[in-house]
Every structure is written in C-alpha cells, then in structure tokens.
Coordinates of C-alpha atoms in Angstrom, one line a residue:
M295 CA -0.1 0.1 -0.1
T296 CA 1.4 3.2 -1.1
P297 CA 2.0 6.2 1.7
A298 CA -1.1 8.0 0.2
E299 CA -3.4 5.0 0.5
I300 CA -2.2 4.5 4.3
L301 CA -2.7 8.3 4.9
L302 CA -6.4 8.0 3.3
V303 CA -7.0 5.0 5.8
L304 CA -5.8 6.8 8.5
L305 CA -7.6 9.9 8.1
I306 CA -11.0 7.7 7.5
A307 CA -10.3 5.8 10.8
I308 CA -9.8 9.2 12.4
A309 CA -13.1 10.4 11.0
A310 CA -14.8 7.2 12.2
A311 CA -13.5 7.5 15.7
S312 CA -14.4 11.0 15.9
S313 CA -18.1 10.3 14.7
A314 CA -18.3 7.4 17.3
V315 CA -16.9 9.7 19.9
T316 CA -19.2 12.5 19.3
Y317 CA -22.5 10.0 19.2
L318 CA -21.4 8.6 22.5
L319 CA -20.8 11.7 24.0
R320 CA -23.9 13.6 22.9
R321 CA -26.4 10.5 22.7
P322 CA -29.3 10.9 25.0
E323 CA -29.3 8.9 28.5
P324 CA -32.1 7.0 29.5
S325 CA -34.0 8.7 32.4
V326 CA -35.5 7.1 35.5
Q327 CA -39.1 7.5 35.6
G328 CA -40.2 10.5 37.6
E329 CA -36.5 12.0 37.6
T330 CA -34.9 14.0 35.0
T331 CA -31.3 14.0 33.5
D332 CA -28.5 16.4 33.4
A333 CA -28.1 18.1 29.8
E334 CA -24.9 16.2 29.2
P335 CA -24.3 12.8 29.9
L336 CA -21.7 11.1 32.3
A337 CA -19.3 10.0 29.6
L338 CA -15.4 9.5 29.3
L339 CA -12.9 8.7 26.7
F340 CA -9.6 6.9 27.4
D341 CA -6.9 6.3 24.8
D342 CA -4.3 3.5 26.1
G343 CA -5.7 3.8 29.4
V344 CA -5.1 7.5 29.8
L345 CA -8.6 10.0 30.2
H346 CA -8.4 11.6 26.4
H347 CA -11.7 13.4 27.0
A348 CA -14.7 13.7 29.3
T349 CA -18.1 15.7 29.7
T350 CA -18.3 18.6 32.2
P351 CA -20.7 16.4 34.5
A352 CA -18.2 13.6 34.4
M353 CA -15.3 15.6 35.3
R354 CA -17.4 17.4 38.1
R355 CA -18.6 13.9 39.4
F356 CA -15.2 11.9 39.6
S357 CA -12.7 14.9 39.8
L358 CA -11.1 13.7 36.9
L359 CA -9.0 15.7 34.3
P360 CA -8.2 14.8 31.0
G361 CA -4.5 14.0 30.4
A362 CA -4.0 13.9 34.0
H363 CA -5.5 10.9 35.3
L364 CA -5.7 7.3 34.2
W365 CA -8.0 4.2 34.0
D366 CA -6.9 3.2 37.4
D367 CA -8.4 6.7 38.8
L368 CA -11.8 5.9 37.7
R369 CA -11.7 2.4 38.7
E370 CA -11.1 3.6 42.3
E371 CA -14.0 5.7 42.2
L372 CA -16.5 3.2 41.0
K373 CA -15.1 -0.3 42.2
D374 CA -17.2 -0.1 45.5
S375 CA -20.2 0.2 43.5
F376 CA -18.9 -1.7 40.2
P377 CA -16.9 -4.5 42.2
D378 CA -16.5 -6.2 38.4
F379 CA -15.2 -2.9 37.0
P380 CA -12.5 -4.1 34.7
T381 CA -8.8 -3.6 35.6
F382 CA -7.9 -2.8 32.1
P383 CA -9.6 -0.7 29.5
G384 CA -11.1 -3.7 27.6
P385 CA -9.7 -7.1 26.0
G386 CA -9.6 -8.1 22.4
E387 CA -10.0 -5.6 19.5
H388 CA -13.4 -4.3 20.0
G389 CA -16.4 -5.0 22.4
S390 CA -18.9 -3.7 24.8
L391 CA -19.8 -4.4 28.4
T392 CA -22.6 -3.4 30.8
L393 CA -22.3 -3.3 34.8
Q394 CA -25.0 -2.8 37.0
A395 CA -24.2 -1.2 40.4
R396 CA -24.2 -3.6 43.6
T397 CA -25.2 -0.6 45.8
A398 CA -28.0 2.3 45.5
N399 CA -25.9 5.0 44.9
D400 CA -25.3 7.2 41.7
P401 CA -24.9 5.9 39.2
Q402 CA -26.6 2.6 38.6
K403 CA -25.6 1.3 35.4
I404 CA -22.4 1.9 33.2
E405 CA -21.7 0.8 29.7
I406 CA -17.9 0.3 28.6
S407 CA -17.4 -0.1 24.9
W408 CA -13.9 -0.3 23.2
W409 CA -12.2 -0.1 19.9
G410 CA -8.6 -0.7 19.8
S411 CA -6.8 1.5 22.0
L412 CA -10.1 3.8 22.8
C413 CA -12.3 3.0 25.4
W414 CA -15.3 4.6 26.4
V415 CA -17.4 4.7 29.8
T416 CA -20.9 6.1 29.8
C417 CA -22.8 6.0 33.1
L418 CA -26.6 5.1 32.5
N419 CA -29.4 6.0 34.6
H420 CA -27.5 8.9 36.0
Q421 CA -30.1 11.2 38.0
R422 CA -29.9 14.8 38.2
R423 CA -27.3 15.5 40.5
G424 CA -29.8 18.3 42.2
S425 CA -32.1 15.5 43.1
V426 CA -29.2 12.9 44.0
G427 CA -27.6 15.4 46.0
A428 CA -30.8 16.3 48.0
T429 CA -31.4 13.0 48.6
Q430 CA -27.7 11.7 49.6
R431 CA -27.4 14.8 51.7
A432 CA -30.9 14.1 53.6
C433 CA -29.6 10.5 54.3
D434 CA -26.2 11.5 55.2
A435 CA -27.1 14.0 57.5
S436 CA -29.2 11.4 59.4
P437 CA -27.7 10.6 62.9
H438 CA -28.6 7.2 62.5
P439 CA -27.1 4.4 60.3
I440 CA -29.2 3.5 57.1
W441 CA -28.4 0.7 54.5
Q442 CA -30.2 -1.3 51.9
T443 CA -29.8 -4.9 51.4
D444 CA -30.9 -7.3 48.4
R445 CA -32.6 -10.5 48.7
D446 CA -29.3 -12.6 49.6
G447 CA -28.8 -9.9 52.5
A448 CA -25.7 -8.4 50.6
V449 CA -25.5 -4.5 51.6
I450 CA -26.0 -2.5 48.3
W451 CA -26.2 0.8 49.6
C452 CA -25.7 2.8 53.1
N453 CA -25.6 6.3 54.3
N454 CA -22.5 8.3 55.6
R455 CA -23.4 7.5 59.4
Y456 CA -23.4 3.7 58.5
L457 CA -19.5 4.1 56.8
I458 CA -18.4 6.2 60.0
L459 CA -19.7 3.8 62.4
F460 CA -18.4 0.9 60.5
E461 CA -14.8 2.5 60.7
Q462 CA -15.3 3.4 64.3
I463 CA -16.1 -0.5 64.8
H464 CA -13.6 -1.8 62.7
G465 CA -11.3 0.6 61.7
R466 CA -11.5 0.4 58.0
R467 CA -14.2 1.0 55.3
P468 CA -16.6 -1.9 54.7
Q469 CA -16.2 -4.7 52.0
P470 CA -19.2 -5.1 49.5
D471 CA -19.9 -8.7 51.2
E472 CA -19.8 -7.1 54.8
C473 CA -22.8 -5.9 57.0
L474 CA -22.1 -3.8 60.2
F475 CA -24.9 -5.2 61.9
E476 CA -24.5 -9.0 60.7
K477 CA -27.9 -10.3 62.8
A478 CA -29.7 -7.6 61.6
T479 CA -29.8 -9.1 57.9
T480 CA -31.7 -12.1 58.9
S481 CA -33.6 -11.3 62.1
L482 CA -36.8 -9.3 62.8
N483 CA -37.1 -5.9 63.9
G484 CA -35.6 -5.9 67.5
R485 CA -32.7 -5.0 69.5
T486 CA -28.6 -5.8 68.8
L487 CA -25.7 -5.3 70.6
L488 CA -22.7 -3.4 68.5
T489 CA -19.6 -4.5 70.0
S490 CA -16.1 -2.8 68.8
R491 CA -13.6 -5.5 68.1
S492 CA -10.9 -2.9 69.5
G493 CA -12.3 -3.3 73.1
G494 CA -14.4 -0.2 73.1
D495 CA -17.8 0.5 74.3
S496 CA -20.5 -1.6 73.3
E497 CA -23.7 0.2 72.0
W498 CA -27.1 -0.9 71.5
F499 CA -29.2 -0.2 68.6
E500 CA -33.0 -0.8 67.7
I501 CA -33.3 -2.2 64.1
T502 CA -36.3 -1.6 62.0
R503 CA -36.7 -3.0 58.3
R504 CA -39.3 -2.5 55.6
E505 CA -38.9 -4.4 52.2
V506 CA -39.6 -2.1 49.2
D507 CA -39.4 -3.5 45.6
G508 CA -37.4 -6.5 46.7
V509 CA -35.0 -4.1 48.5
T510 CA -34.8 -4.1 52.3
I511 CA -34.3 -0.7 54.0
H512 CA -32.8 -0.8 57.7
H513 CA -32.5 1.9 60.2
A514 CA -30.6 1.7 63.3
T515 CA -31.3 3.8 66.2
C516 CA -29.1 4.0 69.1
I517 CA -30.9 3.4 72.2
S518 CA -27.8 2.7 74.8
G519 CA -29.2 5.3 77.0
L520 CA -32.5 3.7 77.1
V521 CA -31.1 0.4 77.8
K522 CA -29.0 1.8 80.7
A523 CA -32.2 3.7 81.9
E524 CA -34.1 0.1 81.8
E525 CA -31.2 -1.6 83.6
S526 CA -30.9 1.2 86.3
L527 CA -34.8 0.8 86.6
R528 CA -34.4 -3.2 87.2
T529 CA -31.8 -2.6 89.6
F530 CA -33.7 -0.1 91.5
V531 CA -37.0 -2.3 91.4
Q532 CA -34.8 -5.4 92.7
T533 CA -33.6 -3.2 95.4
L534 CA -37.1 -2.3 96.2
T535 CA -38.0 -5.8 96.2
K536 CA -35.4 -6.8 98.4
T537 CA -36.1 -4.3 100.6
F538 CA -39.7 -4.9 100.9
A539 CA -39.3 -8.8 101.0
H540 CA -38.8 -8.3 104.8
L541 CA -42.2 -6.3 105.4
R542 CA -45.0 -7.9 106.9
I543 CA -47.2 -5.5 105.0
G544 CA -48.3 -6.5 101.8
L545 CA -47.3 -4.2 98.8
A546 CA -48.9 -4.0 95.5
V547 CA -47.9 -1.2 93.0
F548 CA -50.0 -0.8 89.7
N549 CA -48.8 1.7 87.2
R550 CA -50.6 4.4 85.2
D551 CA -52.4 1.4 82.9
D552 CA -53.4 -0.1 86.1
Q553 CA -51.3 -3.0 85.7
L554 CA -49.2 -4.7 88.6
V555 CA -45.6 -3.8 88.4
L556 CA -44.5 -4.7 91.5
F557 CA -45.1 -6.6 94.6
N558 CA -43.7 -8.2 97.9
P559 CA -43.7 -11.6 99.4
A560 CA -46.1 -10.7 102.1
L561 CA -48.6 -10.1 99.2
L562 CA -48.3 -13.7 98.4
E563 CA -49.2 -14.8 102.0
L564 CA -51.9 -12.1 102.6
S565 CA -53.9 -12.4 99.2
G566 CA -53.6 -16.2 98.8
V567 CA -53.0 -15.5 95.2
P568 CA -50.2 -17.5 93.1
A569 CA -46.9 -15.7 92.3
E570 CA -47.3 -16.8 88.6
F571 CA -50.6 -14.7 88.6
L572 CA -48.7 -11.4 90.1
S573 CA -45.7 -12.0 87.9
G574 CA -47.8 -12.0 84.7
K575 CA -48.9 -8.0 85.6
P576 CA -52.6 -8.5 86.0
N577 CA -54.7 -5.5 85.9
M578 CA -56.3 -3.9 89.4
L579 CA -59.7 -5.3 88.2
S580 CA -58.4 -8.9 87.6
F581 CA -56.2 -8.5 91.1
F582 CA -59.4 -7.6 93.2
D583 CA -61.4 -10.1 91.8
Q584 CA -58.9 -12.5 92.4
L585 CA -58.8 -11.5 96.1
R586 CA -62.7 -11.7 96.1
E587 CA -62.3 -15.5 94.8
N588 CA -59.7 -16.4 97.7
R589 CA -62.2 -15.0 100.3
R590 CA -59.5 -12.6 100.7
M591 CA -61.7 -9.2 100.7
P592 CA -65.6 -8.7 101.7
E593 CA -68.1 -10.1 99.4
P594 CA -69.6 -7.5 97.5
K595 CA -73.4 -7.1 98.3
N596 CA -74.0 -6.6 94.7
Y597 CA -71.8 -8.4 92.6
G598 CA -73.3 -6.6 89.0
S599 CA -71.7 -3.2 90.4
W600 CA -68.4 -4.9 91.1
R601 CA -66.4 -3.2 88.2
Q602 CA -67.9 0.2 89.4
Q603 CA -66.9 -0.5 93.1
I604 CA -63.4 -1.4 91.7
A605 CA -63.4 1.9 89.9
S606 CA -64.4 3.8 92.8
L607 CA -61.9 2.0 94.9
A608 CA -58.9 3.0 92.3
S609 CA -60.2 6.6 92.0
A610 CA -60.1 7.2 96.0
A611 CA -56.8 5.3 96.3
A612 CA -55.2 7.8 93.4
D613 CA -56.3 10.7 95.7
G614 CA -55.0 9.0 98.8
R615 CA -58.6 8.9 100.4
Y616 CA -59.0 5.0 100.5
R617 CA -58.5 3.4 103.9
E618 CA -60.8 0.6 105.0
T619 CA -60.6 -2.2 107.3
W620 CA -61.7 -5.7 106.0
S621 CA -63.3 -8.2 108.1
L622 CA -62.7 -11.8 106.3
E623 CA -64.9 -14.8 106.9
D624 CA -62.4 -16.6 108.5
G625 CA -62.0 -14.2 111.5
R626 CA -59.1 -12.5 110.0
T627 CA -59.2 -8.7 109.7
Y628 CA -57.1 -6.5 107.1
S629 CA -56.4 -3.1 107.2
V630 CA -56.1 -1.8 103.4
Q631 CA -54.9 1.6 102.3
G632 CA -54.7 2.9 98.7
R633 CA -52.3 5.8 98.0
P634 CA -51.2 7.9 95.0
H635 CA -47.6 7.1 93.5
P636 CA -45.7 9.2 91.1
E637 CA -46.3 8.9 87.5
G638 CA -49.8 8.2 87.8
A639 CA -49.3 5.0 89.8
T640 CA -51.2 3.5 92.5
V641 CA -50.1 1.7 95.7
F642 CA -52.1 -0.7 98.1
L643 CA -51.0 -1.7 101.7
F644 CA -52.5 -4.9 102.8
E645 CA -51.9 -5.4 106.8
D646 CA -53.2 -8.2 109.1
I647 CA -54.4 -6.4 111.9
S648 CA -56.3 -9.5 113.6
A649 CA -54.0 -9.6 116.8
E650 CA -54.5 -5.8 117.2
V651 CA -58.0 -6.1 116.8
S652 CA -58.4 -8.9 119.2
L653 CA -56.3 -7.0 121.8
T654 CA -58.2 -3.9 121.6
R655 CA -61.4 -6.0 121.9
N656 CA -60.4 -7.8 124.8
F657 CA -59.0 -4.4 126.3
R658 CA -62.4 -2.8 125.8
A659 CA -64.2 -5.7 127.3
E660 CA -61.9 -5.7 130.3
L661 CA -62.4 -1.9 130.7
E662 CA -66.2 -2.5 130.5
L663 CA -66.1 -5.2 132.9
S664 CA -64.1 -3.0 135.3
Q665 CA -66.3 -0.2 135.1
Y666 CA -69.4 -2.5 135.7
L667 CA -67.8 -3.7 139.0
L668 CA -67.0 -0.2 139.9
D669 CA -70.5 1.0 139.3
K670 CA -71.5 -1.6 141.8
V671 CA -69.3 -0.2 144.7
E672 CA -71.6 2.1 146.8
D673 CA -68.6 4.5 147.7
C674 CA -68.3 7.6 145.3
L675 CA -64.9 7.0 143.4
V676 CA -62.9 9.6 141.0
V677 CA -59.5 9.1 139.7
F678 CA -57.3 11.8 138.5
S679 CA -54.3 11.6 136.0
P680 CA -50.9 13.0 137.3
S681 CA -51.6 16.4 135.5
G682 CA -54.9 16.7 137.5
V683 CA -57.3 15.6 134.6
L684 CA -60.3 13.5 135.5
T685 CA -59.8 10.2 133.8
F686 CA -62.5 7.7 135.7
C687 CA -65.4 8.0 138.0
N688 CA -68.2 5.5 139.0
S689 CA -71.9 5.9 139.0
A690 CA -72.0 6.6 142.5
Y691 CA -69.8 9.6 142.3
R692 CA -72.0 11.0 139.2
E693 CA -75.2 10.6 141.4
L694 CA -73.6 12.4 144.4
W695 CA -72.2 15.3 142.8
Q696 CA -74.5 15.5 139.6
Q697 CA -71.6 15.5 137.3
D698 CA -71.2 13.5 133.9
P699 CA -67.7 13.7 132.6
D700 CA -68.7 12.0 129.5
A701 CA -71.2 14.6 128.4
A702 CA -68.4 17.4 128.8
F703 CA -67.0 19.0 125.9
A704 CA -63.5 19.5 127.2
D705 CA -61.3 17.7 129.8
I706 CA -62.4 18.1 133.4
T707 CA -59.9 18.9 136.0
V708 CA -59.6 18.5 139.8
S709 CA -60.0 22.3 139.7
D710 CA -63.3 22.0 137.9
C711 CA -64.2 19.5 140.7
L712 CA -63.2 21.5 143.6
D713 CA -65.5 24.1 142.7
I714 CA -68.5 21.9 142.3
W715 CA -67.4 20.2 145.8
R716 CA -67.3 23.4 147.7
S717 CA -70.5 24.7 146.2
K718 CA -72.4 21.4 147.7
A719 CA -70.4 21.3 151.0
K720 CA -71.1 23.4 154.3
A721 CA -68.2 22.8 156.6
E722 CA -64.7 24.6 155.5
V723 CA -62.7 21.8 153.9
P724 CA -58.7 22.4 152.9
W725 CA -59.4 21.8 149.1
Q726 CA -56.2 23.1 148.6
D727 CA -54.5 20.1 149.9
F728 CA -56.5 17.9 147.4
M729 CA -55.4 20.1 144.6
K730 CA -51.7 19.7 145.7
I731 CA -51.7 16.0 146.1
S732 CA -53.8 15.6 142.7
C733 CA -51.2 17.8 140.8
G734 CA -48.4 16.2 142.6
Y735 CA -47.4 19.6 144.4
T736 CA -46.5 17.9 147.7
N737 CA -44.8 14.8 148.9
R738 CA -47.8 13.5 150.7
Q739 CA -49.3 10.1 149.7
S740 CA -52.6 10.3 151.2
L741 CA -55.1 13.0 152.7
T742 CA -58.3 12.3 154.8
T743 CA -60.8 14.8 156.0
R744 CA -64.5 14.9 156.9
I745 CA -67.1 17.1 154.9
T746 CA -70.9 17.9 155.5
L747 CA -73.2 18.4 152.3
N748 CA -75.7 21.1 152.2
N749 CA -78.3 18.3 152.7
G750 CA -76.9 17.3 156.0
Q751 CA -75.3 14.2 154.7
R752 CA -71.9 13.6 156.6
M753 CA -69.0 11.8 154.4
T754 CA -65.4 11.3 154.8
C755 CA -63.2 12.0 151.9
V756 CA -59.8 10.2 151.3
A757 CA -57.4 11.1 148.7
E758 CA -54.6 8.4 147.6
T759 CA -51.6 8.1 145.4
I760 CA -51.8 5.3 143.3
A761 CA -50.1 3.8 140.6
S762 CA -48.5 5.8 137.5
G763 CA -48.7 8.8 139.8
A764 CA -52.5 9.1 139.4
T765 CA -54.9 9.8 142.5
L766 CA -57.9 8.2 143.6
I767 CA -60.4 10.3 145.9
C768 CA -63.2 8.3 147.8
F769 CA -66.1 9.8 149.4
K770 CA -67.7 7.5 151.8
T771 CA -70.7 8.3 154.1
L772 CA -70.0 8.6 157.9
E773 CA -72.3 6.2 159.0
E774 CA -70.9 3.7 157.0
V775 CA -67.5 4.3 158.3
T776 CA -68.9 4.1 161.9
A777 CA -70.6 0.8 161.4
A778 CA -67.3 -0.6 159.6
A779 CA -65.4 0.6 162.9
H780 CA -67.8 -1.2 165.1

C-alpha cells in the first residue's frame, strides 16, 4: 500500500472514531421515571488507559481531568459500587460491557465500549445531580445508620453515618460482602448489641426494616441510653423488692395503666394469689377479683356493680382517700390503704391487724367489766391523772355530785371538781390540799378529811396516790365508816 493510501485509511479511521466519540458523548441518556437527567451525559474517553476526554458532568462527578488521570483513577471511584469494573480498559480488538451497580448509589449502571486503544465509559441511569444530591444529603445528615440489602442479604447501599460507624468499629471501610449489623440481615425488628473489636464501649441499637421492591431498607437507632435507663430501673426495682421482702405489710404497686408492676412476698401470703398470677402483671380489676375469689376481701353485696366498686376504689386510692378495714370470713381483719404514687401509679398496702383488733377488743371488754364492777361499789370513786385531769369515776360519784364527765366537751380537771365540791359542802374543807396531792405538788401520799354536804349528809373524803402517779379520791358516808369501825 502506497503512503497516500495509508494516509487515506488513517484519515478515514480518525473520522470514524471522531464520529463515534461524538455520538457516544452526545447521545441522550435514558432517564428514570419521575426524574430528570443532566443536559450532558456522564461519559469519558480513554486512550491507552489515559483519560483523553470527559464531559463536564463527568469531570465534576469523578474529579478527573483529561491528560492528568488514568483508568485506575476511575476504577478506584467506581469499584465499591461496581466490584466487576475491569482492571484494564478492555480485552480484544473491540467489544462492549454493561455493569449493574451493587449499591443504590449514583450511577446505577455503566456501559463500557472499546475499539482498539480507545475505550468509552458511559454512566447510564444517572440521575440529575440536584435530586440525587438532596436525597444523599438528607440520608448522610441522618444521625442514624441507614442501609439497604438485596434478597441475599448483601449491603447494596448505605449512608455516611453507617460508614463512619463501621470505621469506628472495624478501623476500615466495609467490603461489599460485609454488614455492620450481621444479625440484623436475617432477624426481625429488634435490638442488637454492637461491640467494637478494639475493646471499646458497646452500643445498643434498635433495628427496623421494611422491604420495598425487593430491597430491604434498614434503620438503626442508638438506644444505649434507653437500655442503661432500663437496667437502672430493673436494678432499682430489685433493690426495692429486696427491701420490701422483709416487710409484713403486703405491697402492690400498679402503674398508670393499672397493671401490677411490683409486689413483695408478704402480698402472696396475705392475698393467697399464686406468684405466677402476680408475675403476669394483672390489671387492678383482675387482682381484686382474684382476692374476692380467695375470700381475702369482703364479698360485694351487689356483684353486678363490682366493676364500678373497683373503679371507685381505684379513684379513691389515686387521691389518697382509700382506707378501710376488711373483716374476712375466716375471722381475720385486714387494714387496706390506697395511696397515689408518682407518674400516675397507685400503691395498695395490706396489713393483717387481727392481733391488734383482738387485743383492742379484749382490752375494751376488760374496761367495760371493770367499769361495771366499780359501778356496783357504793362508795363514790374518782381518779385523776398526774396532770390533774379526771380519767375515771363510777356511777355513785356521778349521782352524788351530779357530774357526768362523758357529756363534757373538754377535759374536766381537779380544779373544776373542787368548785362543784365547795358549792355542795357546808363545812370548811382544806380543798387546796386535795389540789396539791392530785397535781403532785406535795410529797404527801394520802389525805383524809370529813365534809358535810348542804343536805346534811356527813361524809369522809380520802385522797391517795396510786399507780403511775394518778390520784384516787373516795367519798364515803360517815355512818358506813362508823358501822365498819364497830
């Protein structure tokens, strides 16, 4: 072939190559539905592995300059999304290759064509930079890791927070087949513990997932503070439980939703309710209904209004107004109190007061018996406390002096009684000495004197100090005293 023919062939080849380059660089890029594309495509032309030409969007997207960057520079930019991106521009004399991205980053697809030493790289499905940038910025600005996985569980996209967290945990960027939350790819929504391999602090994350068009979107929210708070609360509840374990008073704490959240062992004994039932966090109505079934509370007169009664009970307890004494069928007596608790909770206290009630009843019976016996005594008896307050008198005293201490609004003192005695006695009597003995103003232990009443009745009056510093004063007719002497 002559030199002229060789030159002609070269000119034709150069013209064809220029036409092909112009076509590839100017042909419109397919757009994604609902999204617009850049005016110029993302396209680059390499010659023997050296960047020869690139569109403005391509240079801006990959930060590459013709004549200054090589094929390896572009491959470094795209290998994370396109692991199969060829190491060299292209084998053989000519051909083409289409690659699909393994992540959701832009672009989603690239087409590689080569002819001899020339190689064209065109980015397909490239979204308009403004819309992609806004979406990417929104995802990268999120304080929570976000990532997407395919049907095989491989990570195909992640936001900036995910990458930062991965580097903090592993000290490097993730590989295409690695997932920061390994268990989260197969498990349902829930919590997972992320532990640094370098021995750093562990972090708890709440993982939520949602599948859209065959892609699973994961969101991880750090809940370490919440987990620590829950642990502190559990520790506090355990401490309270141990503290209340030795109390003989039954304790039942219901939260604002009327669920039993805390109880002590004494409640098991007093209520007769199984521990399994209480551990199941029954509501207030179920709890009191179980008490009724076990005969540990009075049987309601009208079972049809049972729910209304429990509602009234809960309302009174929430206001701190519920306080009742339950008399049970087996003879026991419970003191039940309802008190409000912070955060809308309600506390019920159950105490077995059977012994106290029995003691009180026995003491009251003994007092009534003593009162009955002393009322049978014909002598007039009156007792004053160490401070001079009338604490006891029999019926003979009330009849003699026409004085009823039970009808008085205030305490009756020895001074009040002396005024009555003076008004009903004729003879002069050293009443002030009785005052001194009754109020402890003298060391004398007894005092005896005779008095004559206005009706002519003659009596003897004896004051003596008795147990606990009290003073007993006895009025006895003089004839009885004389008869007793004979």
